[in-house]
GROMACS .gro file of C-alpha atoms in nm:
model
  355
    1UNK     CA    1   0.000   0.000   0.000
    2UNK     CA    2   0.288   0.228   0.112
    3UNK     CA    3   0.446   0.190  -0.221
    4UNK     CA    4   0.143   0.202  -0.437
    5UNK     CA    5   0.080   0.564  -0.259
    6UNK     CA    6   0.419   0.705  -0.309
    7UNK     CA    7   0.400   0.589  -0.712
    8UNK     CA    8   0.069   0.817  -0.708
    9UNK     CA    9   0.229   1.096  -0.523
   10UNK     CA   10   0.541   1.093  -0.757
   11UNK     CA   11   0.314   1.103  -1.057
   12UNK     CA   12   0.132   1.405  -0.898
   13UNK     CA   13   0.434   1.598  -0.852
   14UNK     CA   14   0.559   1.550  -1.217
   15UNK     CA   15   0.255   1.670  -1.359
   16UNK     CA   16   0.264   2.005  -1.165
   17UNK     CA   17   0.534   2.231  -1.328
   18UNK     CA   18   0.268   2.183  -1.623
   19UNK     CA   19  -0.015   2.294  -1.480
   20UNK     CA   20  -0.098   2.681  -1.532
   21UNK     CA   21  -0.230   2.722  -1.197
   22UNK     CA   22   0.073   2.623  -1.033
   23UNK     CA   23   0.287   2.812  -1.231
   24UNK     CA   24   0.051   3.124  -1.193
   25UNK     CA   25   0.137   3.047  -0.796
   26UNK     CA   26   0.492   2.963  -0.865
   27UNK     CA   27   0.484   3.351  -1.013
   28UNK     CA   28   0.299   3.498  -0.703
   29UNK     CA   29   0.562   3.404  -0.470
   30UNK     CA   30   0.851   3.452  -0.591
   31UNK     CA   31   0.686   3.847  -0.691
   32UNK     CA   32   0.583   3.853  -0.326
   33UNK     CA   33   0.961   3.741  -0.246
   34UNK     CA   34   1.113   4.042  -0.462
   35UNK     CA   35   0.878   4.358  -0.414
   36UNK     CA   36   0.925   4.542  -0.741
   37UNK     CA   37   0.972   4.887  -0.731
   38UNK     CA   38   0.761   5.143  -0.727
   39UNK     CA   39   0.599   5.376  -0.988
   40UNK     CA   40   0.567   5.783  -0.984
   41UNK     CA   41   0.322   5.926  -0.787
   42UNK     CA   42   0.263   6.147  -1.065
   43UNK     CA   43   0.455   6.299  -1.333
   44UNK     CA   44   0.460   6.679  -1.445
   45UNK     CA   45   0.479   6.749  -1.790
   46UNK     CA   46   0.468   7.025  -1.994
   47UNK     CA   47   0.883   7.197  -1.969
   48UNK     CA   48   0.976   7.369  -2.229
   49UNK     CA   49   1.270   7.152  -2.261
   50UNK     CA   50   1.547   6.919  -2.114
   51UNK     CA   51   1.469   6.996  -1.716
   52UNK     CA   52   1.828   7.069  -1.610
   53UNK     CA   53   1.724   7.186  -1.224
   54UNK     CA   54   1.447   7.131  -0.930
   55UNK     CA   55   1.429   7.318  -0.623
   56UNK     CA   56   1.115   7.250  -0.368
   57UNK     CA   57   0.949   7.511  -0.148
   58UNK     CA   58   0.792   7.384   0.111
   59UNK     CA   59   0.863   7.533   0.433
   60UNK     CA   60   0.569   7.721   0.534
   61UNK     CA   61   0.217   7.629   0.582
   62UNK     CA   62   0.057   7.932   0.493
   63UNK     CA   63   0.229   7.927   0.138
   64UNK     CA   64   0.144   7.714  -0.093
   65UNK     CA   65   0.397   7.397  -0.192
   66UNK     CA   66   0.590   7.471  -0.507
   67UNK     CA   67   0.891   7.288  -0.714
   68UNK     CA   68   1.040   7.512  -0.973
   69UNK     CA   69   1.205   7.343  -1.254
   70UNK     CA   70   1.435   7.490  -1.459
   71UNK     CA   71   1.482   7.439  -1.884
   72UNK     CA   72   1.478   7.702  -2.095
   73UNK     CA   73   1.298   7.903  -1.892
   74UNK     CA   74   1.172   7.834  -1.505
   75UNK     CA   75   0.821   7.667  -1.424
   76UNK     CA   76   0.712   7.698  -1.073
   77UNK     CA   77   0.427   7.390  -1.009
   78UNK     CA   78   0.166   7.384  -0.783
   79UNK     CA   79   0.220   7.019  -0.552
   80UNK     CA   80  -0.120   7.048  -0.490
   81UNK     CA   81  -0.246   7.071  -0.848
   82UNK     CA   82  -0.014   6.978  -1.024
   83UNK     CA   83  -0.035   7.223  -1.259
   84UNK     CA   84   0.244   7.441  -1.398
   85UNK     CA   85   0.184   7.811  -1.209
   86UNK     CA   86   0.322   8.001  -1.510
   87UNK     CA   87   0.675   8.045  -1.685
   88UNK     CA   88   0.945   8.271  -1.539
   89UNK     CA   89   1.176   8.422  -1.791
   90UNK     CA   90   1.444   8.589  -1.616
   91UNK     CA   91   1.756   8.491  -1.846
   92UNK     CA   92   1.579   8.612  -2.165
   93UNK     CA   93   1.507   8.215  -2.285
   94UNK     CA   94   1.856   8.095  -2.260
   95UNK     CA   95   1.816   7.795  -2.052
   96UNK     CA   96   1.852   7.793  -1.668
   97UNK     CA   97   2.190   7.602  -1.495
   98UNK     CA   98   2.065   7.578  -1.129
   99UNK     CA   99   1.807   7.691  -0.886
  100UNK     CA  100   1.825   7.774  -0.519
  101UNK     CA  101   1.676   7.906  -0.190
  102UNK     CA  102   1.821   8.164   0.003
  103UNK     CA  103   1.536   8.147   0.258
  104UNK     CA  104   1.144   8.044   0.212
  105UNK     CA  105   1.107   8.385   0.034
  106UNK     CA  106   1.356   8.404  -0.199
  107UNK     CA  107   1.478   8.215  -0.527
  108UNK     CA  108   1.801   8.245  -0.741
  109UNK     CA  109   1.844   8.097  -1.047
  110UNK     CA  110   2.167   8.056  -1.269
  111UNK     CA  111   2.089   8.144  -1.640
  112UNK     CA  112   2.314   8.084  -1.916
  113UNK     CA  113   2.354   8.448  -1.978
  114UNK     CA  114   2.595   8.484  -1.740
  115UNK     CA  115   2.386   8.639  -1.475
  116UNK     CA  116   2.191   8.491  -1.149
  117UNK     CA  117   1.869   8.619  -1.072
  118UNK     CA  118   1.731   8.690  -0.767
  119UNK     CA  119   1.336   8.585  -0.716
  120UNK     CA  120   1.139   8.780  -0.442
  121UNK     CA  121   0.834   8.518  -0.353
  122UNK     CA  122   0.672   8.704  -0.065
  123UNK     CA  123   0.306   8.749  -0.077
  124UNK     CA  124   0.273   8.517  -0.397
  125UNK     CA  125   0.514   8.758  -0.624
  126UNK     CA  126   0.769   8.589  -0.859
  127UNK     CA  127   0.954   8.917  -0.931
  128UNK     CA  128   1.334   8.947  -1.009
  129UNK     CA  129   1.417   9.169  -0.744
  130UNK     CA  130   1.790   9.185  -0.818
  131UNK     CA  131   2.069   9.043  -1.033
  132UNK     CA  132   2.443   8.973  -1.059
  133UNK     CA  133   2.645   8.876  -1.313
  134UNK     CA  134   2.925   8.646  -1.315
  135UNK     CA  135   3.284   8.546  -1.489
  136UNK     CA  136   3.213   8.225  -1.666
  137UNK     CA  137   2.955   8.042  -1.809
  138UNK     CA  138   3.005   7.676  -1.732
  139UNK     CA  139   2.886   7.377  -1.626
  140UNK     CA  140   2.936   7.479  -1.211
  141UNK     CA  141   2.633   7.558  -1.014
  142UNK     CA  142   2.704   7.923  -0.774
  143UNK     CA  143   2.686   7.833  -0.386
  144UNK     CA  144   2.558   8.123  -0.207
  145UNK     CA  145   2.681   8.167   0.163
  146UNK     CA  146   2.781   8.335   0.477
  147UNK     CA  147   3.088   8.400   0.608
  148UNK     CA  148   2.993   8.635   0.920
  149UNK     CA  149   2.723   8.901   0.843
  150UNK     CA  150   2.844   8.899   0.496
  151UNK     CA  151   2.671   8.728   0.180
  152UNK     CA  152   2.894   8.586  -0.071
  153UNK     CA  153   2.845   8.347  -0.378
  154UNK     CA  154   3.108   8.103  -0.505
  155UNK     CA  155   3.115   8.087  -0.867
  156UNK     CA  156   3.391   7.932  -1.132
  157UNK     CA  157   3.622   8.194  -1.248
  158UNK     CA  158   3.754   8.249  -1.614
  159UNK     CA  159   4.106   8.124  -1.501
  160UNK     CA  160   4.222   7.802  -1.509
  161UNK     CA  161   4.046   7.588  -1.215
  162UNK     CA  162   3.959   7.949  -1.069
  163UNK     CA  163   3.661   8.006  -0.818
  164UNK     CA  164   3.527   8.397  -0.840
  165UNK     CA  165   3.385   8.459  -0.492
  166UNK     CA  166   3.144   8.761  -0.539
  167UNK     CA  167   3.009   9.027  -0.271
  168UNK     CA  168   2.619   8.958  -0.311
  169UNK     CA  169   2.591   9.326  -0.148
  170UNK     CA  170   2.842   9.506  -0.437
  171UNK     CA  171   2.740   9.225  -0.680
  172UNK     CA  172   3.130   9.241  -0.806
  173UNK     CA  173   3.396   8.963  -0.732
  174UNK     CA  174   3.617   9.064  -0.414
  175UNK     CA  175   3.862   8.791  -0.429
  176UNK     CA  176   3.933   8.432  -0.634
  177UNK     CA  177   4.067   8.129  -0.553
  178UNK     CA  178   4.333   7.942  -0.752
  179UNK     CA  179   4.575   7.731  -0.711
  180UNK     CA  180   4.898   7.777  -0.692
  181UNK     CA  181   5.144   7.531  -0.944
  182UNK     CA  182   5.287   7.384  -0.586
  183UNK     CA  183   5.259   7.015  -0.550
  184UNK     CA  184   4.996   6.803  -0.767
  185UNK     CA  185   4.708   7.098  -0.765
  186UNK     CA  186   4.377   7.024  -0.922
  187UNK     CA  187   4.361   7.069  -1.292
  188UNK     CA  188   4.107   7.174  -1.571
  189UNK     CA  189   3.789   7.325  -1.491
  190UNK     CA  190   3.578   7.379  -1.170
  191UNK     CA  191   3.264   7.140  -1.195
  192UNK     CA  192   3.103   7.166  -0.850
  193UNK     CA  193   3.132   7.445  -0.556
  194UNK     CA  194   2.990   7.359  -0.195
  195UNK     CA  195   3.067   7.554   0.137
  196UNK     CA  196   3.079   7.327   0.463
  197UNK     CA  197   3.259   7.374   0.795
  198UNK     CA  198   3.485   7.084   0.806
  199UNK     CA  199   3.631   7.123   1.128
  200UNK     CA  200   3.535   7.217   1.478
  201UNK     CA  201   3.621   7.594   1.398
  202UNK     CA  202   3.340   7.835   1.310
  203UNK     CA  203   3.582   7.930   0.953
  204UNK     CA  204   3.410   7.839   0.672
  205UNK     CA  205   3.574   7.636   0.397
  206UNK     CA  206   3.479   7.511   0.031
  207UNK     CA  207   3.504   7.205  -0.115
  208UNK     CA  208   3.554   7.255  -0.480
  209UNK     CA  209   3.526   6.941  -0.760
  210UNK     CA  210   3.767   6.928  -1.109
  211UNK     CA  211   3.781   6.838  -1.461
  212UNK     CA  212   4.033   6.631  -1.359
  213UNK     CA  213   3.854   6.430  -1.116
  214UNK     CA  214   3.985   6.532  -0.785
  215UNK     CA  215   3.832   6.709  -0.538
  216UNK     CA  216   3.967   7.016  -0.235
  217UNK     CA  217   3.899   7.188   0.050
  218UNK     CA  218   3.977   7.578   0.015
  219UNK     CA  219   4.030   7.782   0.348
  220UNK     CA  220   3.803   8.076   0.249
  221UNK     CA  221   4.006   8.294   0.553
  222UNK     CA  222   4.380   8.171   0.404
  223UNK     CA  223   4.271   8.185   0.052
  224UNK     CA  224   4.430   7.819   0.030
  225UNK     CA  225   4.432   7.437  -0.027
  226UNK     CA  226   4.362   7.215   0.272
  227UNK     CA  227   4.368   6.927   0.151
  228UNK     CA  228   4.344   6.741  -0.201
  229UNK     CA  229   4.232   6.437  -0.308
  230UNK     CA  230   4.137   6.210  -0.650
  231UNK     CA  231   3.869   6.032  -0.622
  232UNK     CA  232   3.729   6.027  -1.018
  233UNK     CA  233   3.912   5.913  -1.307
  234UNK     CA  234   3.706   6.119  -1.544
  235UNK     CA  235   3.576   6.466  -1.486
  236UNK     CA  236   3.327   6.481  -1.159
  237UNK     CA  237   2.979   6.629  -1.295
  238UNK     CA  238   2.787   6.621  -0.943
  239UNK     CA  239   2.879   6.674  -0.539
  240UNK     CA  240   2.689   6.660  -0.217
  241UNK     CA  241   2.793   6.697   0.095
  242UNK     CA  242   2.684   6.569   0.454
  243UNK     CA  243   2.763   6.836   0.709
  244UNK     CA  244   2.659   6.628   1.012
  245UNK     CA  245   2.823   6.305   0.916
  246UNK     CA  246   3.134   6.504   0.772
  247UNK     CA  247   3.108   6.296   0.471
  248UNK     CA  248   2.996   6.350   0.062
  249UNK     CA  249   2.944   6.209  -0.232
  250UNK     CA  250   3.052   6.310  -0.601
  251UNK     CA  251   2.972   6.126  -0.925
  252UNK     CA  252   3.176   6.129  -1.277
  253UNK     CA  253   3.146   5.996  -1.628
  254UNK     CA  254   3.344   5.697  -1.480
  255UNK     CA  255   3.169   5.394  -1.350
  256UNK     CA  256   3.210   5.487  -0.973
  257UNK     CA  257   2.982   5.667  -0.731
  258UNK     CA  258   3.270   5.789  -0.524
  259UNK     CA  259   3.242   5.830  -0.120
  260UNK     CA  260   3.505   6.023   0.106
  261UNK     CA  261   3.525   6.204   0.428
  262UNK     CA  262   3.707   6.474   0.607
  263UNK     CA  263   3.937   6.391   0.936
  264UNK     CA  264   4.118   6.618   1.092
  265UNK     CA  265   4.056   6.847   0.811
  266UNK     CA  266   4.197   6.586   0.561
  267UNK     CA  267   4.004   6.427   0.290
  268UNK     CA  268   4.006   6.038   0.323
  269UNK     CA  269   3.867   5.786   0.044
  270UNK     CA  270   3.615   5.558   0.153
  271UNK     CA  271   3.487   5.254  -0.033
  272UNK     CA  272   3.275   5.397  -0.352
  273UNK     CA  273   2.967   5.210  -0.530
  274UNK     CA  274   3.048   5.029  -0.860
  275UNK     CA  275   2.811   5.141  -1.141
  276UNK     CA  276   2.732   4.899  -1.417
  277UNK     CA  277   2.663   5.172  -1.650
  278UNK     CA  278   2.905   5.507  -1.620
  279UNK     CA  279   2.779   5.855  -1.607
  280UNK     CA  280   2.639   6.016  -1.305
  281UNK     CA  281   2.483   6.375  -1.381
  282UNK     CA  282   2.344   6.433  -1.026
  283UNK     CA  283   2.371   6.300  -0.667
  284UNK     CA  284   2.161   6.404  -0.365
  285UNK     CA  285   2.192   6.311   0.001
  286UNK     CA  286   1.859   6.297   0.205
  287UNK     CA  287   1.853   6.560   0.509
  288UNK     CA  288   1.756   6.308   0.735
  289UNK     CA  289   2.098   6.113   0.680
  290UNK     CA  290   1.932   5.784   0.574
  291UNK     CA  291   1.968   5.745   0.199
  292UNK     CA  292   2.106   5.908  -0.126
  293UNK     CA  293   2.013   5.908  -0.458
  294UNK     CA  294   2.180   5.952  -0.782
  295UNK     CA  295   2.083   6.057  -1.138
  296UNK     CA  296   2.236   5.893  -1.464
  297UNK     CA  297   2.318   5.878  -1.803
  298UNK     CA  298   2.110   5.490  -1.793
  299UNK     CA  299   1.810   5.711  -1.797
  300UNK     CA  300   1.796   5.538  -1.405
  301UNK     CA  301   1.716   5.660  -1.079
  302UNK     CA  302   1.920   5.499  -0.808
  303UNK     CA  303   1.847   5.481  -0.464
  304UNK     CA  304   2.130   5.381  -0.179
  305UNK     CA  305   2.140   5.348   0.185
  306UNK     CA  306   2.363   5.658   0.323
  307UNK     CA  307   2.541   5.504   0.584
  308UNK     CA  308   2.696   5.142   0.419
  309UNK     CA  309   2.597   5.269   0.051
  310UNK     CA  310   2.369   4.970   0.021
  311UNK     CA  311   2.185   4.970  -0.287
  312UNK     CA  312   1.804   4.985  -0.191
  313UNK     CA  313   1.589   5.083  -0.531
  314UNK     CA  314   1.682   5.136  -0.924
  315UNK     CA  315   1.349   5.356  -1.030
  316UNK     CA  316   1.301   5.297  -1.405
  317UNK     CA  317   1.091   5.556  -1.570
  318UNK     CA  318   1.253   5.810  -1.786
  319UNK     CA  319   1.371   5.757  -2.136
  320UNK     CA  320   1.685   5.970  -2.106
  321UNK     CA  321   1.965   6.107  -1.886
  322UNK     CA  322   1.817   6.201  -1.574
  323UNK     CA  323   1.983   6.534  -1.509
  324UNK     CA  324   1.878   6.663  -1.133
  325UNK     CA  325   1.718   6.534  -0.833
  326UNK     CA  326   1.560   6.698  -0.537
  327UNK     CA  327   1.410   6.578  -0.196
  328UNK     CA  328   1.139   6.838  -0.051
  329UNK     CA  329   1.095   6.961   0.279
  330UNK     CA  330   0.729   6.880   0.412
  331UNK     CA  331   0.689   6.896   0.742
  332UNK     CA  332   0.496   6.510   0.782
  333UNK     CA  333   0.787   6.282   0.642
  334UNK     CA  334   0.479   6.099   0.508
  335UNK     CA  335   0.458   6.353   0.246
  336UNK     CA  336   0.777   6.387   0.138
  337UNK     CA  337   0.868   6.328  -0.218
  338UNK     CA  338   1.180   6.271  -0.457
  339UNK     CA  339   1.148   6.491  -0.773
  340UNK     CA  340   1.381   6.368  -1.093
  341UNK     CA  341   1.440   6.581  -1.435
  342UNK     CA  342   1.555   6.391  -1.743
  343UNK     CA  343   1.646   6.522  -2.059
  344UNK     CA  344   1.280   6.361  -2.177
  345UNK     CA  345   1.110   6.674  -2.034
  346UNK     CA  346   0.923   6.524  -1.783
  347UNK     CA  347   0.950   6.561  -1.399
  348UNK     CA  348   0.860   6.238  -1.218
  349UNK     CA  349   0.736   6.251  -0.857
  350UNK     CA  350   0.828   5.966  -0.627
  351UNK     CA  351   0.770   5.847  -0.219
  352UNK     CA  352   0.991   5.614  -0.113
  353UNK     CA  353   1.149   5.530   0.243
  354UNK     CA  354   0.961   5.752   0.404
  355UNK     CA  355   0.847   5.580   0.716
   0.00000   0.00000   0.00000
């Protein structure tokens, strides 16, 4: 009897890999074991071109939420609509390089005319209140800061691997920053500009990115090199940095999303993410330390754990380069979103690891 059973039940279980319903169960589990990832929460269309920028405002509850995008021209959207609010023209159509907050209540943008605008938003307005010109037109975003009561904004200079640091009160450059031909300085031209305190002192510094794929810290005060460091074999194209952690990020046309720190006010190279496609145009690190999320050339969104640079997410949507990326500032986490611009024209709104 025993034997007669087990024929049956061997005969059972060769006939099951051909039977539709247990495949279509087969399929169910092994989806349930592998969540797939998500899909937009919505997408905005409707830029006038490539989006090249994003900036969210969303720091007041009386004002409505907004994300400016910036193309040829800059589109301020309505989060709760999601409906374009207008079009800003403020660098006569020549295509906008960055976008910024100085506070709640005012924007700056970077135009390719050589000039960045400044956007007063109180009251509902979206007036250029002001503007400044500047040396170069490149591919470096400005990085407006303080050092003491006075406003400055880092911006690259016409020189070889110079940085023009501009009085935002005289609008006019009041020193630069280049270095000298001492050593192994950084060569080519200034990609990326951030200002950080990397020490315990309250003296600013700047970390500055290269054509040649190195990176620096620049005393502001001493008007020199800190510290140097290569971390890209091709030129780096995007750079974040975590103030709190006292650690960044930068991305190249190479196949390496490269992670560093500063000790002791040295830069140190810390074990990077291999890419299995090259070309990163944008990096962004969460403000709540937990993950960061890159921008590339794929047409991919990817989406790592901050602190062991664990991949977590690839977000397939776009159909070209995704060129920026911006996390927004809600003030339930539960809201939050990711916003991505490709070179598709399309903005693509996403919520992930929010809880």
């Amino acid at each position: 009897g025993c034997v007669k059973l087990a024929k049956i039940l061997s005969s059972i279980s060769s006939l099951l890999p051909h039977c539709r319903h247990y495949q279509g169960l087969s399929l169910c589990c092994k989806s349930n074991m592998s969540r797939p990832p998500p899909d937009p929460v919505f997408v905005l269309r409707g830029s006038d071109g490539a989006v090249n920028c994003l900036k969210f405002r969303c720091g007041e509850a009386d004002s409505p939420r907004l994300l400016f995008s910036g193309s040829g021209k800059i589109h301020p959207w309505n989060l709760q609509t999601k409906r374009s609010m207008g079009v800003l023209d403020g660098h006569v159509g020549q295509g906008i390089l960055s976008l910024g907050l100085l506070d709640n209540n005012m924007l700056h943008s970077q135009g390719r005319d050589g000039t960045v605008a400044l956007w007063d938003l109180h009251e509902g307005r979206m007036d250029v209140s002001d503007r400044i010109q500047v040396p170069a037109v490149g591919f470096c975003q400005v990085e407006m800061f303080k050092q003491g009561s006075n406003g400055l904004l880092a911006a690259a200079g016409v020189g070889k691997a110079e940085i023009a640091i501009i009085d935002l009160k005289i609008k006019k450059p009041v020193f630069s920053l280049q270095p000298t031909s001492e050593g192994s300085p950084p060569q080519g031209m200034v990609m990326a500009v951030k200002a950080c305190s990397v020490s315990d002192s309250e003296c600013l510094q700047l970390l500055a990115a290269y054509e040649d794929g190195s990176i620096a810290i620049w005393d502001i005060k001493q008007r020199q090199i800190v510290s140097h460091l290569q971390v890209h074999t091709e030129p780096i194209l995007c750079m974040d940095y975590d103030q709190g952690q006292g650690k960044g990020v930068t991305g190249s046309a190479d196949n390496r999303l490269a992670v560093w720190s500063v000790k002791d006010g040295q830069l140190v190279l810390k074990p990077a993410a291999e890419l299995s496609n090259p070309g990163l145009s944008c990096v962004k690190i969460r403000d709540d330390h937990r993950i960061v999320v890159t921008g590339g050339w794929d047409h991919m969104i990817r989406v790592y754990g901050w602190k062991k640079l664990k991949s977590l997410a690839v977000l397939n949507y776009h159909t070209d380069t995704v060129q920026c990326v911006d996390f927004s500032n809600h003030a339930n986490p539960e809201d939050r979103l990711l916003a991505a611009g490709s070179k598709d024209q399309r903005i693509s709104l996403w919520s992930i690891y929010n809880q």
